[in-house]
Short mmCIF file of C-alpha atoms in Angstrom, two decimals:
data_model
loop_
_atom_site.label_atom_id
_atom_site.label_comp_id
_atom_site.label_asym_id
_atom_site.label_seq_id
_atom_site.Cartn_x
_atom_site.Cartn_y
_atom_site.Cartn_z
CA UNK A 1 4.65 -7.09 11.63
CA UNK A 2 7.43 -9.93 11.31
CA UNK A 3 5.31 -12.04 9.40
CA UNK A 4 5.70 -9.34 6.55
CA UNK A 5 9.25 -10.10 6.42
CA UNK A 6 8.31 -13.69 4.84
CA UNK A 7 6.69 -11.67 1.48
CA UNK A 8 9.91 -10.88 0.43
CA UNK A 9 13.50 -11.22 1.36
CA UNK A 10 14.50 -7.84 0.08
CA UNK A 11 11.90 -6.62 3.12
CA UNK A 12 14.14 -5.31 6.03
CA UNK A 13 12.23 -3.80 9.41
CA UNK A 14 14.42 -0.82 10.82
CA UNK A 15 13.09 0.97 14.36
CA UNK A 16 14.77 4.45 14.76
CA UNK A 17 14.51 6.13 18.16
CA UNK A 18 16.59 8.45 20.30
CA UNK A 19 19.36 7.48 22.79
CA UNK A 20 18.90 6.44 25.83
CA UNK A 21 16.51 3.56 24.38
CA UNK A 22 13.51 2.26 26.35
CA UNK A 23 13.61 -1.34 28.00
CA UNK A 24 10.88 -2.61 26.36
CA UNK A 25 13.46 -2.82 23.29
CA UNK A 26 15.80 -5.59 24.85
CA UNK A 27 12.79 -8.18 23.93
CA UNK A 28 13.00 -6.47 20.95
CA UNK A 29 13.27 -9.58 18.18
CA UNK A 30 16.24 -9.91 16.57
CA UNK A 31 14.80 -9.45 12.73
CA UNK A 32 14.33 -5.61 13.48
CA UNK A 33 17.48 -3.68 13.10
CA UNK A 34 17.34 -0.77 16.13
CA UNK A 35 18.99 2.48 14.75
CA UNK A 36 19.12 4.39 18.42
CA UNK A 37 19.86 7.94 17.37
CA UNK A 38 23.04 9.37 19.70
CA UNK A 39 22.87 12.34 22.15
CA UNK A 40 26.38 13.96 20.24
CA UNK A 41 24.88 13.43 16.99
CA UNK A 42 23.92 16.91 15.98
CA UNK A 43 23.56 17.83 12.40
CA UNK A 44 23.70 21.54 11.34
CA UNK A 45 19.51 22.32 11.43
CA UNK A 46 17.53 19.21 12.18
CA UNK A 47 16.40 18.68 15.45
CA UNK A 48 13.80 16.00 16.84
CA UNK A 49 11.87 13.82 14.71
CA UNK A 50 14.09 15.23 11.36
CA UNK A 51 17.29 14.76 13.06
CA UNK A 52 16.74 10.69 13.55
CA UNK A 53 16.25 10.40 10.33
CA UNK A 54 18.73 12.20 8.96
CA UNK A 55 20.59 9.78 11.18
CA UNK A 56 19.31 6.94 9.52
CA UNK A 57 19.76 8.38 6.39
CA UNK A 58 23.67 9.33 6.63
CA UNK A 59 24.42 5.83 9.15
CA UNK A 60 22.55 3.47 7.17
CA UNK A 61 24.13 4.61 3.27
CA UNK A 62 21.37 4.65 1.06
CA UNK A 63 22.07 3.70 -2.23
CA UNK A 64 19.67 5.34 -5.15
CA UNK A 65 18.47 1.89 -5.71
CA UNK A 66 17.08 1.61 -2.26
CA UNK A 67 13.58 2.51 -1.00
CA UNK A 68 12.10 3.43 2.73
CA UNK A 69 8.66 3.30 3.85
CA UNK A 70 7.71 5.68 6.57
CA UNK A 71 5.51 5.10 9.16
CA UNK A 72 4.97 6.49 12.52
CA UNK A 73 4.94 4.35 15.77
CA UNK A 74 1.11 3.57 15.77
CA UNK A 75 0.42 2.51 12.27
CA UNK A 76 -0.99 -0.67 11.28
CA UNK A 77 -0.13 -2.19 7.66
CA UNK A 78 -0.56 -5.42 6.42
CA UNK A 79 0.81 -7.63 3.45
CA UNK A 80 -1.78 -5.87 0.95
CA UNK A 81 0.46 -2.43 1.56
CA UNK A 82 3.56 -4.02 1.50
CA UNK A 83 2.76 -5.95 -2.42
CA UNK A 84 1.43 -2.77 -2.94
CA UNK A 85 4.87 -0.98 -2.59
CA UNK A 86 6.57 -3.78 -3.86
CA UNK A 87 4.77 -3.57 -7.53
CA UNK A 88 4.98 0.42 -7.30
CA UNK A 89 8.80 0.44 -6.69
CA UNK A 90 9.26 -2.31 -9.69
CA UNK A 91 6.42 -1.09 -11.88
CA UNK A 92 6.08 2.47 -11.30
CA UNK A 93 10.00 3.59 -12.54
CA UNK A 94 8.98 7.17 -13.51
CA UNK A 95 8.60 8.08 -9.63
CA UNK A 96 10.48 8.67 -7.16
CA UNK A 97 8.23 8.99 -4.28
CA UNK A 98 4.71 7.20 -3.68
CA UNK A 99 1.42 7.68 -0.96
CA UNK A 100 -1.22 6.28 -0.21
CA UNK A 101 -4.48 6.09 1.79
CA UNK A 102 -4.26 6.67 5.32
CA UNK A 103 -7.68 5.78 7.45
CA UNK A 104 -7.81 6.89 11.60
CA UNK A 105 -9.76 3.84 12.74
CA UNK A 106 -6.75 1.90 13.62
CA UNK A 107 -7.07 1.52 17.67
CA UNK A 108 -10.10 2.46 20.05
CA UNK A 109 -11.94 3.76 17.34
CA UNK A 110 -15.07 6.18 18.12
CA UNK A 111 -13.93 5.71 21.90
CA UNK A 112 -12.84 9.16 22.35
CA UNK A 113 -15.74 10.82 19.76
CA UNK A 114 -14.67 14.05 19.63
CA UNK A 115 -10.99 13.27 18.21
CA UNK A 116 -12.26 11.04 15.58
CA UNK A 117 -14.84 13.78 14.83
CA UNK A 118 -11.84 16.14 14.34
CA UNK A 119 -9.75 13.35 12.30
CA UNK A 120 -12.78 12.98 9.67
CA UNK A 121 -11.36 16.07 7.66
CA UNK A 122 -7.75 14.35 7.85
CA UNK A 123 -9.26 11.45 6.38
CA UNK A 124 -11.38 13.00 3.58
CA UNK A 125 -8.28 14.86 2.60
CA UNK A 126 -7.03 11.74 1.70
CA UNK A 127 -9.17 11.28 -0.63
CA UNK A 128 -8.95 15.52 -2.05
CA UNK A 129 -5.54 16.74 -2.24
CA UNK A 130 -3.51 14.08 -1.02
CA UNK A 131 -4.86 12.06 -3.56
CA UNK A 132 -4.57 14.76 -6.51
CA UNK A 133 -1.08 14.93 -5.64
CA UNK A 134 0.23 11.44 -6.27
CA UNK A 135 -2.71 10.26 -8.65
CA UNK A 136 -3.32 13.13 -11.47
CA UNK A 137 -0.53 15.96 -11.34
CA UNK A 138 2.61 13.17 -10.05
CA UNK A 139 4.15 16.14 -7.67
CA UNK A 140 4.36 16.44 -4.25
CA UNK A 141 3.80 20.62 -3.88
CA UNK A 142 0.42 20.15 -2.37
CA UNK A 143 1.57 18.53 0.97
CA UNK A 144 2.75 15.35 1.88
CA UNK A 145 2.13 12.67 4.68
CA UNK A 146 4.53 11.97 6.68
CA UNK A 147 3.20 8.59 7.28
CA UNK A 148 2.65 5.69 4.85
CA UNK A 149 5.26 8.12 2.19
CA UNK A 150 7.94 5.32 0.12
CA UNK A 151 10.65 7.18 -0.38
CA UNK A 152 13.61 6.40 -2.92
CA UNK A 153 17.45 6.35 -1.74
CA UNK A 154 18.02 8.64 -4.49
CA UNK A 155 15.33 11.73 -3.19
CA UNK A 156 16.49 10.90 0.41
CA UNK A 157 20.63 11.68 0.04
CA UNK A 158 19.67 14.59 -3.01
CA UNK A 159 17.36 16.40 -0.47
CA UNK A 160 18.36 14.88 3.27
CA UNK A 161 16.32 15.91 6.33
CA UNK A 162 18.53 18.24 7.90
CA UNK A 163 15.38 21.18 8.26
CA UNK A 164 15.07 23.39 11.15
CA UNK A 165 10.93 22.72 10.73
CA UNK A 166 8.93 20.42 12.61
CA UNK A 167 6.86 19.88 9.49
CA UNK A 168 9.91 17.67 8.22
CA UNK A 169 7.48 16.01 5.20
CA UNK A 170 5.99 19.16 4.16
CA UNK A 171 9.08 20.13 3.94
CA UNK A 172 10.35 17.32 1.93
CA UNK A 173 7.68 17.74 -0.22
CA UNK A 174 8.30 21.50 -1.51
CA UNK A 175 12.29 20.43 -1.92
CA UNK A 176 11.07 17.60 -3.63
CA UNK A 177 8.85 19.37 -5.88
CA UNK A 178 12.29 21.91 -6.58
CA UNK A 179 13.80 19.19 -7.40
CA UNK A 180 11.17 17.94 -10.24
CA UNK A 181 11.07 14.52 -8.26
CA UNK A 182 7.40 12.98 -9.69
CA UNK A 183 5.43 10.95 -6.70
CA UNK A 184 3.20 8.08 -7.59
CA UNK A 185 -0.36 6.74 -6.08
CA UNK A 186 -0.05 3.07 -3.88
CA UNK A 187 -3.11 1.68 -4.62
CA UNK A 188 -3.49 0.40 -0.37
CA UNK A 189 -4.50 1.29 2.42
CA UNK A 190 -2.90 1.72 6.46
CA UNK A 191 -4.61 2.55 9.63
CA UNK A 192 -3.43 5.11 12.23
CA UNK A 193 -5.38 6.06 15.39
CA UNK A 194 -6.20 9.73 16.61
CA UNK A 195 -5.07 11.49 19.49
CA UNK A 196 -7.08 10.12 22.90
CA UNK A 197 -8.40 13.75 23.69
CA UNK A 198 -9.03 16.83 22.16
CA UNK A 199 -6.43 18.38 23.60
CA UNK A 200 -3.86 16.03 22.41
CA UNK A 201 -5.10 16.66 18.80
CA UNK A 202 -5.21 20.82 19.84
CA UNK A 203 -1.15 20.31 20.58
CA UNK A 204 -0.51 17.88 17.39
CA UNK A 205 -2.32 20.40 15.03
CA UNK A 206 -0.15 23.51 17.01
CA UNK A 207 3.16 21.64 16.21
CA UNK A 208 1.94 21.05 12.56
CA UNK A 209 1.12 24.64 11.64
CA UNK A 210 4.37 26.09 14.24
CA UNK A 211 7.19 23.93 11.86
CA UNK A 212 4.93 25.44 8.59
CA UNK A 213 6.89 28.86 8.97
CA UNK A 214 10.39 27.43 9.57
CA UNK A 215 10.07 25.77 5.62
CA UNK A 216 11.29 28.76 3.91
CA UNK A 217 10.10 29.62 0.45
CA UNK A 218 6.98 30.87 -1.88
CA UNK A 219 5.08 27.46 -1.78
CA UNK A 220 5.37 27.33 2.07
CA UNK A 221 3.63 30.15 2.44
CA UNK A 222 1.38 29.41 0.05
CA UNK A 223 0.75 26.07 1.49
CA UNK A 224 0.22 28.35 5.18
CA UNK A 225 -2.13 30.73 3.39
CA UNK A 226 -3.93 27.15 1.82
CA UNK A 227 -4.54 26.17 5.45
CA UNK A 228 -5.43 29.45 6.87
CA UNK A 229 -8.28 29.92 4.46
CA UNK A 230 -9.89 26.50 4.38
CA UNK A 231 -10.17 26.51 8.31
CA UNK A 232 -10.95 30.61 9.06
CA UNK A 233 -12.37 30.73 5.86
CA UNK A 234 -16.01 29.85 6.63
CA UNK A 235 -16.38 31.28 10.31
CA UNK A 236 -15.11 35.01 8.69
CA UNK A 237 -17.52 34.56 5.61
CA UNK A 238 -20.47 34.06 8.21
CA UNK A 239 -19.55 36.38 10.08
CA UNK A 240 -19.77 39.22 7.55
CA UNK A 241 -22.04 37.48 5.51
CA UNK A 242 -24.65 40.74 5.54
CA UNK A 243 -21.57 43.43 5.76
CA UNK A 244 -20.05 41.83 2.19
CA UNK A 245 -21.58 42.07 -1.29
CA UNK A 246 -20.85 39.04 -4.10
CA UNK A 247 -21.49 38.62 -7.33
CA UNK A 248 -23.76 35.62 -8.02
CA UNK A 249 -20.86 33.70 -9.64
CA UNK A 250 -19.44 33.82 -6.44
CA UNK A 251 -22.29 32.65 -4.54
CA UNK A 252 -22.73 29.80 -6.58
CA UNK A 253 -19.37 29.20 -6.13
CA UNK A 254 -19.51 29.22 -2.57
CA UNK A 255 -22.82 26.78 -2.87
CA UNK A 256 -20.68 24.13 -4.32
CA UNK A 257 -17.71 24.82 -2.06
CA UNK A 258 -19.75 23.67 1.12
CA UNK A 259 -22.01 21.05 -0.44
CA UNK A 260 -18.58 19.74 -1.75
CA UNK A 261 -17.32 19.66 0.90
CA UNK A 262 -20.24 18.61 3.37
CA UNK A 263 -20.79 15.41 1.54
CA UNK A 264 -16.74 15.10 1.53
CA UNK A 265 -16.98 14.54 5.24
CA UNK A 266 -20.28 11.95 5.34
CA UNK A 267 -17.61 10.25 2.40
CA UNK A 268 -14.69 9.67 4.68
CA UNK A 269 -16.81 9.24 7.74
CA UNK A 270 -18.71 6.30 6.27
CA UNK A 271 -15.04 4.52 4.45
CA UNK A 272 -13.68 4.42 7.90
CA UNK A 273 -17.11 2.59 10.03
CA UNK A 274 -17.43 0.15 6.78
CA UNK A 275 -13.76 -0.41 6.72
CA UNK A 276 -14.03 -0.89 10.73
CA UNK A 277 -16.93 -3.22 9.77
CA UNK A 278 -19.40 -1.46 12.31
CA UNK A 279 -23.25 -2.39 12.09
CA UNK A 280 -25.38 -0.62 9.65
CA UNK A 281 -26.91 1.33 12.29
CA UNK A 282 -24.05 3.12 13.76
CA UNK A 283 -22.64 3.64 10.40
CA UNK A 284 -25.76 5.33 9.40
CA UNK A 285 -25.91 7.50 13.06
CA UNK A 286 -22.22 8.61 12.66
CA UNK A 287 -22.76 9.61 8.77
CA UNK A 288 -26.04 11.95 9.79
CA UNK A 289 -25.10 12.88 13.49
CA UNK A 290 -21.45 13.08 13.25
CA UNK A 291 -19.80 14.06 10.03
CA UNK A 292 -21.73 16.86 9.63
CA UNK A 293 -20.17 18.43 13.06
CA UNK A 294 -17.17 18.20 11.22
CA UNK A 295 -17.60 20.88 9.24
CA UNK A 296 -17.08 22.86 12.79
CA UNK A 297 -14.46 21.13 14.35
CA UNK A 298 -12.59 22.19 11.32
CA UNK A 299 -13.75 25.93 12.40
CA UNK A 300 -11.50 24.54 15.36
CA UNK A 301 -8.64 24.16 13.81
CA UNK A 302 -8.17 27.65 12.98
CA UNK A 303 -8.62 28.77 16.71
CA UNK A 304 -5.71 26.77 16.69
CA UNK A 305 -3.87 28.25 14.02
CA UNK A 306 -4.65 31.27 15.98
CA UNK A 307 -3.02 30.08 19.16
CA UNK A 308 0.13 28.95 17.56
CA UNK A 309 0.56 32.44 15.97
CA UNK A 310 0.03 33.86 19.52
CA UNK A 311 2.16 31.66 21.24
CA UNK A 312 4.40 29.23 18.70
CA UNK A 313 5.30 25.97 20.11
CA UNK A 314 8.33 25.33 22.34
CA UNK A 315 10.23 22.18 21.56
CA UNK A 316 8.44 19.20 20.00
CA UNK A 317 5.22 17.82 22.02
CA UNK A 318 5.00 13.68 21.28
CA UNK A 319 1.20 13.56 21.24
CA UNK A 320 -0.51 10.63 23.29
CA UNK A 321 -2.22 8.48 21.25
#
């Protein structure tokens, strides 16, 4: 990553992690700026992953002029993303916030199949509402990454990250969205990696939908009620599918909904193997074989969503990736 520093001068790396810090940051070079969180440092709701950077945010003095890129630990961007931010932030004036694409194919791709089966739907919403969002209607009510998101100085100290939810950028998002902050497309592209088994992505999905609750307000819930119904949707419709009655607008309706969103899946499925430059082959095997299955492993996701309304998450589980 320090050759990105040579793009532009105005370019500054900043690492933000918790006290006590790990040894592997003493060989840590001396063009990244460590912001170690402290143990006494405890704002009035954040805790976790919201609480360093509300650290960062009060200790390093944003001014409104000022912009942050987010990423988590694993991602992988190159000098394409970072021109890409550069001509949004100068370009792009009437926003104040700015997304992009975000692909899973970063490390030991397809090595653990049924995680990158169940990151295939993450992916293709990248290219459905998390594209909608920044591209056609500029606002950030229907959800935001919390990865690859370019933040200005001027959203960051209006809004803060002092939120008792673990689902800090959806968060962001809605108070943004109050706030009538616009967000912008970034025409680029990182790479991220999925969890290394499925129950690693089973726990990162739980802590997802267990911080949904803590972001008070209407569009939280509707955001909740979003999720519920795209991932229990489908298993309860076949499952009364002979006890229910529609009218045939309906069930044309529903026709499109799947096929839409069948082919949505083979879509994202075959951008990540061509963008991982596999061999025609296995692009082809994981578009028929694979991305169909999906479709069910989002099924899974509800089971999940039924779990964490069972039993809510305790604390805030750092998934292995």
């Amino acid at each position: 990553m320090l050759p990105l520093l040579t793009i532009d001068s105005r370019v500054k790396i900043v690492l933000i992690t918790d006290e006590p810090k790990h040894k592997l940051f003493a060989t840590l070079s001396s063009s990244v700026k460590l912001v170690t969180t402290p143990r006494s440092y405890t704002p009035k709701h954040a805790k976790y992953k919201a609480r360093a950077l509300e650290y960062f945010r009060t200790s390093s003095k944003l001014e409104s002029t000022d912009w942050v890129l987010h990423l988590d630990e694993e991602t992988v961007i190159d000098a394409h993303t970072i021109k890409a931010c550069i001509k949004f932030i100068e370009e792009e004036k009437q926003y104040h916030l700015g997304q992009g694409i975000i692909l899973y194919n970063a490390h030991r791709f397809w090595e653990a199949r049924l995680p990158t089966i169940a990151d295939i739907p993450r992916a293709r919403d990248d290219y459905g509402k998390f594209f909608i969002g920044p591209s056609w209607v500029h606002s950030p009510f229907l959800g935001l990454h919390g990865s690859f998101l370019l933040i200005s100085g001027e959203v960051q100290n209006e809004i803060g990250w002092d939120t008792r939810s673990e689902a800090e950028d959806m968060w962001l998002g809605i108070e943004a969205w109050k706030k009538n902050y616009k967000i912008g497309w970034i025409p680029s592209i990182v790479r991220e990696q999925s969890p290394h088994s499925i129950v690693e992505s089973w726990r990162q999905r739980s802590r997802w939908f267990g911080g949904m609750p803590k972001a008070k307000g209407l569009q939280a819930r509707l955001n909740m009620t979003l999720w519920i119904l795209e991932t229990c949707g489908g298993p309860i419709l076949i499952a009364l599918w002979r006890h229910l009655t529609f009218p045939p607008w309906m069930y044309y309706l529903l026709i499109v909904t799947n096929v839409t969103d069948f082919w949505s899946m083979i879509y994202a499925c075959l951008v990540q193997d061509v963008d991982s430059q596999l061999g025609l082959s296995t692009i082809l095997f994981h578009a028929i074989f694979y991305a169909p299955f999906a479709l069910i492993c989002k099924w899974f996701e509800g089971l999940v969503i039924l779990y964490t309304i069972l039993r809510p998450p305790q604390g805030f589980y750092i998934v292995a990736k």
